mmCIF file of C-alpha atoms in Angstrom:
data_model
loop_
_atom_site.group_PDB
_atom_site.id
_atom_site.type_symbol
_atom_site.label_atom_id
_atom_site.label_comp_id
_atom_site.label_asym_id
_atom_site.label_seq_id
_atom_site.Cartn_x
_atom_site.Cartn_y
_atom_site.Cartn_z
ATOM 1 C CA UNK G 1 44.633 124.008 -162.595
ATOM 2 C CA UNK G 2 40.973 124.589 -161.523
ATOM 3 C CA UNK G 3 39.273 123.701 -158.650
ATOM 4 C CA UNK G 4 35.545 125.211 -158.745
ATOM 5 C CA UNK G 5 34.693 127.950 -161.021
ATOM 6 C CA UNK G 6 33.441 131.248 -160.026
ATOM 7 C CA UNK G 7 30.305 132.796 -160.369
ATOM 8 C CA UNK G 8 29.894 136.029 -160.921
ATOM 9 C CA UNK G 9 27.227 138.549 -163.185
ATOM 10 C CA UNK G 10 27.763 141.443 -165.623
ATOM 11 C CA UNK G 11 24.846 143.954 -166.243
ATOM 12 C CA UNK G 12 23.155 144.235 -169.740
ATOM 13 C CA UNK G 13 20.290 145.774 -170.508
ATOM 14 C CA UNK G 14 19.641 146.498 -166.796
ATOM 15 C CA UNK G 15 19.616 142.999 -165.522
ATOM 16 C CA UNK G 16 22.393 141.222 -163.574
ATOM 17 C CA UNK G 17 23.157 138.125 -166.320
ATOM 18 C CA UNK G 18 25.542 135.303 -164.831
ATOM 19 C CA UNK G 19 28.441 133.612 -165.837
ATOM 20 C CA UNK G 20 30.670 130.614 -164.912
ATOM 21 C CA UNK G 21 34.666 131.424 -164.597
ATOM 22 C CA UNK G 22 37.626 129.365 -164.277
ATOM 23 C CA UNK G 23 40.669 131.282 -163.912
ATOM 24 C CA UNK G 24 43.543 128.745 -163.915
ATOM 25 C CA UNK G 25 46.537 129.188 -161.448
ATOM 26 C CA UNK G 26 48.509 127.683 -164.292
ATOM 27 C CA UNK G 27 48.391 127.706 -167.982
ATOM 28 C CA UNK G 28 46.272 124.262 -168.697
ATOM 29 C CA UNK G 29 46.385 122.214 -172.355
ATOM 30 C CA UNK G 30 42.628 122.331 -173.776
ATOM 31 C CA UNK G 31 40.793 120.734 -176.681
ATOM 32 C CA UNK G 32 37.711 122.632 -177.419
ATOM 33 C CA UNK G 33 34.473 123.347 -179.412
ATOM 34 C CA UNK G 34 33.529 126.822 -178.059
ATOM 35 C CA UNK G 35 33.251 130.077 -180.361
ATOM 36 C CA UNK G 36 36.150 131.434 -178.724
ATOM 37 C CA UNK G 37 39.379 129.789 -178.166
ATOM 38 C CA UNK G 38 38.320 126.500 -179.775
ATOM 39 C CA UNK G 39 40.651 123.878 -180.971
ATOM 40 C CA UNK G 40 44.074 122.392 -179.243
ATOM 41 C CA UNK G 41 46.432 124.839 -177.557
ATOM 42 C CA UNK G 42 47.380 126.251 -173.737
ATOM 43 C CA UNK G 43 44.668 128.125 -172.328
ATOM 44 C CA UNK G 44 44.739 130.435 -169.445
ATOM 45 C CA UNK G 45 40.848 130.275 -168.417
ATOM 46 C CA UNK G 46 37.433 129.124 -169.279
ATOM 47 C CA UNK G 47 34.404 131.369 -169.326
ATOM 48 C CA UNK G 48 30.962 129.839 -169.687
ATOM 49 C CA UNK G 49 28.420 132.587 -169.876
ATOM 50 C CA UNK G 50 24.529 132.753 -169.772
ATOM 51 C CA UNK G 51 22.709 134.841 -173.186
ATOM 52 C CA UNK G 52 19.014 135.576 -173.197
ATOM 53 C CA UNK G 53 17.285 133.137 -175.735
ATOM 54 C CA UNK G 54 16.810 135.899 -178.001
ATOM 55 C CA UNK G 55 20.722 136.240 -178.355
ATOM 56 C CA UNK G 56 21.260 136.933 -182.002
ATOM 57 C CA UNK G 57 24.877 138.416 -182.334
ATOM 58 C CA UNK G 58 26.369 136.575 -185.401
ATOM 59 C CA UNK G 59 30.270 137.087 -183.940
ATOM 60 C CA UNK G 60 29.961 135.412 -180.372
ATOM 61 C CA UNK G 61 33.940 135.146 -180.371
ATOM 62 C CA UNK G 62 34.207 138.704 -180.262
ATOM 63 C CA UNK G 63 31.391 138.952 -177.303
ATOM 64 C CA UNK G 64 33.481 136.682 -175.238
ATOM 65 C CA UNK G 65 36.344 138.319 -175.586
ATOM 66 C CA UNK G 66 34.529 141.836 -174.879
ATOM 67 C CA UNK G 67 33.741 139.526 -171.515
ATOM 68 C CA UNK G 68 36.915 138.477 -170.847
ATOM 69 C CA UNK G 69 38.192 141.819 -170.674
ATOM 70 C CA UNK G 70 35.273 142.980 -168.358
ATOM 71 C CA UNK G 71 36.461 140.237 -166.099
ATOM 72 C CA UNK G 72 40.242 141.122 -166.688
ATOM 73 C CA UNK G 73 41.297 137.671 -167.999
ATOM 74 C CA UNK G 74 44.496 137.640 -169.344
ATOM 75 C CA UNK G 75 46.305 135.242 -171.852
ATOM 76 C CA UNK G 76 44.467 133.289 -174.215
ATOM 77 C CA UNK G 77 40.990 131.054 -173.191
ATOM 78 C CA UNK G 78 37.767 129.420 -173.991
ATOM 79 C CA UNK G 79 34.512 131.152 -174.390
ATOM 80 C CA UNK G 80 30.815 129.137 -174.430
ATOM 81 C CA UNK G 81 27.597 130.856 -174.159
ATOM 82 C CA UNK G 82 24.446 128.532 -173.171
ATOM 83 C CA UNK G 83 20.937 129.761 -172.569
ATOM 84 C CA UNK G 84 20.427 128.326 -169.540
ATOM 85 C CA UNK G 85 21.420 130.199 -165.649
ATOM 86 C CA UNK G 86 25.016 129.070 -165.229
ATOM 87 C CA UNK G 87 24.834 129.017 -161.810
ATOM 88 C CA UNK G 88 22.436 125.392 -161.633
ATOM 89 C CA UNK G 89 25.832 124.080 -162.989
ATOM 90 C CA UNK G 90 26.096 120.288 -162.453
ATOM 91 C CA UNK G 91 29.266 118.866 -160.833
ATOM 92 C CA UNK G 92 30.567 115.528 -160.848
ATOM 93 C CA UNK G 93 33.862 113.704 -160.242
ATOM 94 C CA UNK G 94 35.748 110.343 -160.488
ATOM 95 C CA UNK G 95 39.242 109.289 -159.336
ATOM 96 C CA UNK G 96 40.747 112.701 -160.781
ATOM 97 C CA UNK G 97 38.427 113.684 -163.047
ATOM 98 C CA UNK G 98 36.219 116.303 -162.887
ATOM 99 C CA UNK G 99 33.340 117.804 -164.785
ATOM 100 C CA UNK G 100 31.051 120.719 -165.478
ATOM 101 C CA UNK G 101 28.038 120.857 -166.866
ATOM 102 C CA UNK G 102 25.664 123.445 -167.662
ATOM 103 C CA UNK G 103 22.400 121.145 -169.217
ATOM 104 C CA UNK G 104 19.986 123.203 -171.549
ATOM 105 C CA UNK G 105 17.495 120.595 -173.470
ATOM 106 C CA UNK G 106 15.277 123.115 -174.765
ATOM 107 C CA UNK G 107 15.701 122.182 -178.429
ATOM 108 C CA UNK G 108 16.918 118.448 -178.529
ATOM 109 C CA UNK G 109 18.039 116.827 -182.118
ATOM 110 C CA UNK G 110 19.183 113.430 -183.585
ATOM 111 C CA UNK G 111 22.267 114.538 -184.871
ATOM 112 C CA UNK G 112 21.863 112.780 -188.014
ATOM 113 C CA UNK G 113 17.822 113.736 -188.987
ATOM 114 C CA UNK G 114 17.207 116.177 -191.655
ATOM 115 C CA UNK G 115 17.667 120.023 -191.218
ATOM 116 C CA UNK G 116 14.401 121.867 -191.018
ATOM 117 C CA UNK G 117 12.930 123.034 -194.313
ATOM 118 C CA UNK G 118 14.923 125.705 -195.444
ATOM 119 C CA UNK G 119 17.419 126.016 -193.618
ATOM 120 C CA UNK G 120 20.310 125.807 -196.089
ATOM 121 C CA UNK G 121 23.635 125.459 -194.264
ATOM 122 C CA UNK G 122 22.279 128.147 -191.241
ATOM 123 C CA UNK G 123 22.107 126.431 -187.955
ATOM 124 C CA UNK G 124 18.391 127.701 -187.430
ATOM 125 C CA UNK G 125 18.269 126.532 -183.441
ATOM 126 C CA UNK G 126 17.975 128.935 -180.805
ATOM 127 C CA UNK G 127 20.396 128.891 -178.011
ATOM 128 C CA UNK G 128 19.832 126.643 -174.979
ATOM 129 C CA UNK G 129 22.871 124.483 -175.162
ATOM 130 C CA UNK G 130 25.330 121.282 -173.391
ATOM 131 C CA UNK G 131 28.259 122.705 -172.127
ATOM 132 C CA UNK G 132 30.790 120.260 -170.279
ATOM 133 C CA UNK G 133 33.988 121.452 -169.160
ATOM 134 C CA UNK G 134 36.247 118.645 -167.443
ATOM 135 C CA UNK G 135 39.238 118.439 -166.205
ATOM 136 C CA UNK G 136 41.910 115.333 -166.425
ATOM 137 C CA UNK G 137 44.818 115.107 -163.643
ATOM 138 C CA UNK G 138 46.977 113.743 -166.504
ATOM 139 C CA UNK G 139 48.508 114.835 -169.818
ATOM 140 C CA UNK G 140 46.688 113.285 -173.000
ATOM 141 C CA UNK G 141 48.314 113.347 -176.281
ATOM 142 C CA UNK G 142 46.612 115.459 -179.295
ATOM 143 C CA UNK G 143 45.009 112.455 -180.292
ATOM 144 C CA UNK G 144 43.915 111.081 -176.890
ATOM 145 C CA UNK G 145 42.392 114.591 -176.371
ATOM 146 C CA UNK G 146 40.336 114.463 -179.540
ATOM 147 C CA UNK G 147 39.029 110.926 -178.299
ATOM 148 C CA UNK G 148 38.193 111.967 -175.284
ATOM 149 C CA UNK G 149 35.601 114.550 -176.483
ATOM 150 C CA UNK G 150 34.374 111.843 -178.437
ATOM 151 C CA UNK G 151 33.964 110.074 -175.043
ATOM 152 C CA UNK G 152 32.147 113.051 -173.247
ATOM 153 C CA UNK G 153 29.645 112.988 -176.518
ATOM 154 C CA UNK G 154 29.137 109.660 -176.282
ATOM 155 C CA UNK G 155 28.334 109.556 -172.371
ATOM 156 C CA UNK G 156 26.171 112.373 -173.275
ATOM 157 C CA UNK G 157 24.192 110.550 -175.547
ATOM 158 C CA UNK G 158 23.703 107.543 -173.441
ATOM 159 C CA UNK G 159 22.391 109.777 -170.746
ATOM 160 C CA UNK G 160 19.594 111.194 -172.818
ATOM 161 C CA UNK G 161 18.433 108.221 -173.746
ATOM 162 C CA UNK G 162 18.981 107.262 -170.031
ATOM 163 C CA UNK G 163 16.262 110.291 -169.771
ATOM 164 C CA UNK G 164 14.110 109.016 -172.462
ATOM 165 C CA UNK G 165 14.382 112.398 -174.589
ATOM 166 C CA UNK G 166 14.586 110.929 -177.790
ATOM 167 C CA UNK G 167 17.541 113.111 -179.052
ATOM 168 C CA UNK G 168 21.572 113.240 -179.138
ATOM 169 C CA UNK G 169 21.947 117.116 -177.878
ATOM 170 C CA UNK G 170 21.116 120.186 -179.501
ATOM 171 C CA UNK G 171 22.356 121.563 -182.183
ATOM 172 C CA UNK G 172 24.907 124.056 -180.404
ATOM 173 C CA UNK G 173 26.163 121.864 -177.816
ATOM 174 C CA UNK G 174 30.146 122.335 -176.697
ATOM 175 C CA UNK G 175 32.845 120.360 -174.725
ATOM 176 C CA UNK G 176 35.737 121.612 -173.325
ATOM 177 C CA UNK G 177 38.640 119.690 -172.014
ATOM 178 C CA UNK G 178 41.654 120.557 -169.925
ATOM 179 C CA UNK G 179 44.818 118.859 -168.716
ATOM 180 C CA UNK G 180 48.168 119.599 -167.693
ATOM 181 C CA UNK G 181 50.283 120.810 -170.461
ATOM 182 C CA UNK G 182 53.666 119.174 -169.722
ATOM 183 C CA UNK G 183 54.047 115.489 -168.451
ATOM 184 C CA UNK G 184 54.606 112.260 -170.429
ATOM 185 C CA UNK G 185 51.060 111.959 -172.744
ATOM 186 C CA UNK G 186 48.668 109.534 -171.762
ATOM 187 C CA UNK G 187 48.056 107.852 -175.557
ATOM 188 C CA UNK G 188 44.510 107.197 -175.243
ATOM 189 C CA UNK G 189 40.622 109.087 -174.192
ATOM 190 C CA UNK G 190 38.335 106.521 -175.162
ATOM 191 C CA UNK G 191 35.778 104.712 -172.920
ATOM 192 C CA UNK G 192 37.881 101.831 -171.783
ATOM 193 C CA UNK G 193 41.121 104.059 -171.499
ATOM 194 C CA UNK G 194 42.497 105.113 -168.189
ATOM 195 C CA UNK G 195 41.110 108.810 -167.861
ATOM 196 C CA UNK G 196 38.602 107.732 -170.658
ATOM 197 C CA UNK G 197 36.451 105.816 -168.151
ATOM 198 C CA UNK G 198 36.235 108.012 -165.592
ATOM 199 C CA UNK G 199 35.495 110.977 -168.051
ATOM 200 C CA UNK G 200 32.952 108.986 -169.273
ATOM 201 C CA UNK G 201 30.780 108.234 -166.140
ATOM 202 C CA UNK G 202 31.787 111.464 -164.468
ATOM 203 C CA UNK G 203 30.384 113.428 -168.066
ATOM 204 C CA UNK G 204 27.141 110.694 -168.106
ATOM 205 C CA UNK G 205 26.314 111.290 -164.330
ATOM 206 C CA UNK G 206 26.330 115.646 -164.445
ATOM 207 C CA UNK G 207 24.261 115.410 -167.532
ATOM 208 C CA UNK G 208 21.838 112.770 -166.458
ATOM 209 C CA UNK G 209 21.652 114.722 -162.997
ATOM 210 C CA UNK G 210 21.161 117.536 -164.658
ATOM 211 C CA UNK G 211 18.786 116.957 -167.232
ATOM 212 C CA UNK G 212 16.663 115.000 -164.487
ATOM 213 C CA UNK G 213 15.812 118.576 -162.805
ATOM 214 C CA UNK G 214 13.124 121.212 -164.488
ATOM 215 C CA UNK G 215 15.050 123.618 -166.793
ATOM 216 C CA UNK G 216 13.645 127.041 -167.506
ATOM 217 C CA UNK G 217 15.817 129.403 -169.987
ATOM 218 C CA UNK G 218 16.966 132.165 -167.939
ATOM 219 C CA UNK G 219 15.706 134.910 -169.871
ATOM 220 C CA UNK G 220 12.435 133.287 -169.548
ATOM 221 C CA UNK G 221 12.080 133.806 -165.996
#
C-alpha cells in the first residue's frame, strides 16, 4: 500500500507539467470516480496529473493511459486530471487513515442549481477540479466503499461552507479510495462508522486546509 506519492513532470508543449504518483507495493481494492480506472476493482496505482485549463481532449481515459505508460505503470489503475499544480497537494491523516487532496475552486457549483443556458447534457465547466485520494488500513465491503465516498463528499461539502464559498464542488470533482483487498470487510463507510469517521475529518481537514491557501491554475502562471 502507499505511503506518499511521487512527484514527478512529463514535457508537453515544451514545459515541464507535474503529476502526482502512487505506485502501490501491493495490488490495493479501490472505489473510484476518475476517467480512467473508475468503479470497484484491484488497482495497481493512482496517477493524479496536472492539464492546462485549456485542456480540451474529449477521451481523457486514453491520455492517462498514454501517461501511465510514459511512467511505466503496470497492471491496471486510476487516472484524475485537475487543473491545479499537483505538487501543493494537501495531506492529512487520522488513526490509519490517510488522505490526498489536490483543491482547485476555480469554478464552484451547488450541485443541484440549474445547468447554464444551453448546455444540454455537456458538462460546460472548465477543468480546475477536487481530487481526494485516501487510503483505509482496513478492508470495506462493496457497499461500505460506496458509503464511504459518500462520506469524503459530504466532509467536502461541510468544508466549503466551513470556507464560506457558497458551493458543493465543481462540476468535475473525483474521489478515489483504496484499501486492502483481502481481510474480513469492514460493513460500513459512513460518518459515524469506524474508518467512516476518521475519513471524514481527515477528507474535511486537507480540503479546508487547502482551500484556505490562494489557488492559481497552473497553466495560468
Amino acid at each position: 500500500m502507499p505511503t506518499d506519492p511521487l512527484l514527478t513532470y512529463r514535457v508537453e508543449d515544451g514545459r515541464d507539467v507535474p503529476l502526482l504518483v502512487w505506485r502501490l507495493d501491493r495490488p490495493a481494492l479501490a472505489v473510484s470516480s476518475g476517467p480512467l480506472g473508475g468503479g470497484i476493482g484491484v488497482r495497481h496505482w493512482v496517477v493524479n496529473a496536472t492539464v492546462p485549463m485549456s485542456y480540451g481532449r474529449d477521451d481523457p481515459d486514453v491520455h492517462l493511459g498514454e501517461l501511465a505508460d510514459l511512467l511505466d505503470l503496470r497492471g491496471s489503475g486510476v487516472g484524475l486530471l485537475t487543473g491545479v499544480d499537483v505538487a501543493e497537494v494537501v495531506t492529512a491523516g487520522e488513526a490509519g487513515v490517510r488522505v490526498w487532496a489536490t483543491i482547485g475552486l476555480g469554478a464552484p457549483i451547488w450541485a443541484a442549481a440549474d445547468p447554464a443556458p444551453g448546455a444540454g447534457h455537456v458538462d460546460p465547466w472548465p477543468v480546475g477540479t477536487v481530487n481526494i485520494v485516501a487510503l483505509l488500513p482496513e478492508r470495506l465491503s462493496d457497499a461500505a466503499l460506496v458509503n464511504a465516498v459518500a462520506t469524503v463528499t459530504e466532509a467536502k461539502a461541510q468544508a466549503l461552507r466551513e470556507l464560506g464559498l457558497p458551493a458543493t464542488g465543481t462540476a468535475t470533482d473525483s474521489v478515489t479510495l483504496l484499501c486492502p483487498p483481502d481481510g474480513h470487510p469492514a460493513p460500513y463507510g459512513g460518518p459515524r462508522s469506524r474508518w467512516g469517521a476518521p475519513l471524514a475529518r481527515a477528507a474535511h481537514r486537507a480540503v479546508r486546509d487547502g482551500g484556505a491557501r490562494p489557488t492559481v491554475p497552473w497553466s495560468h502562471r
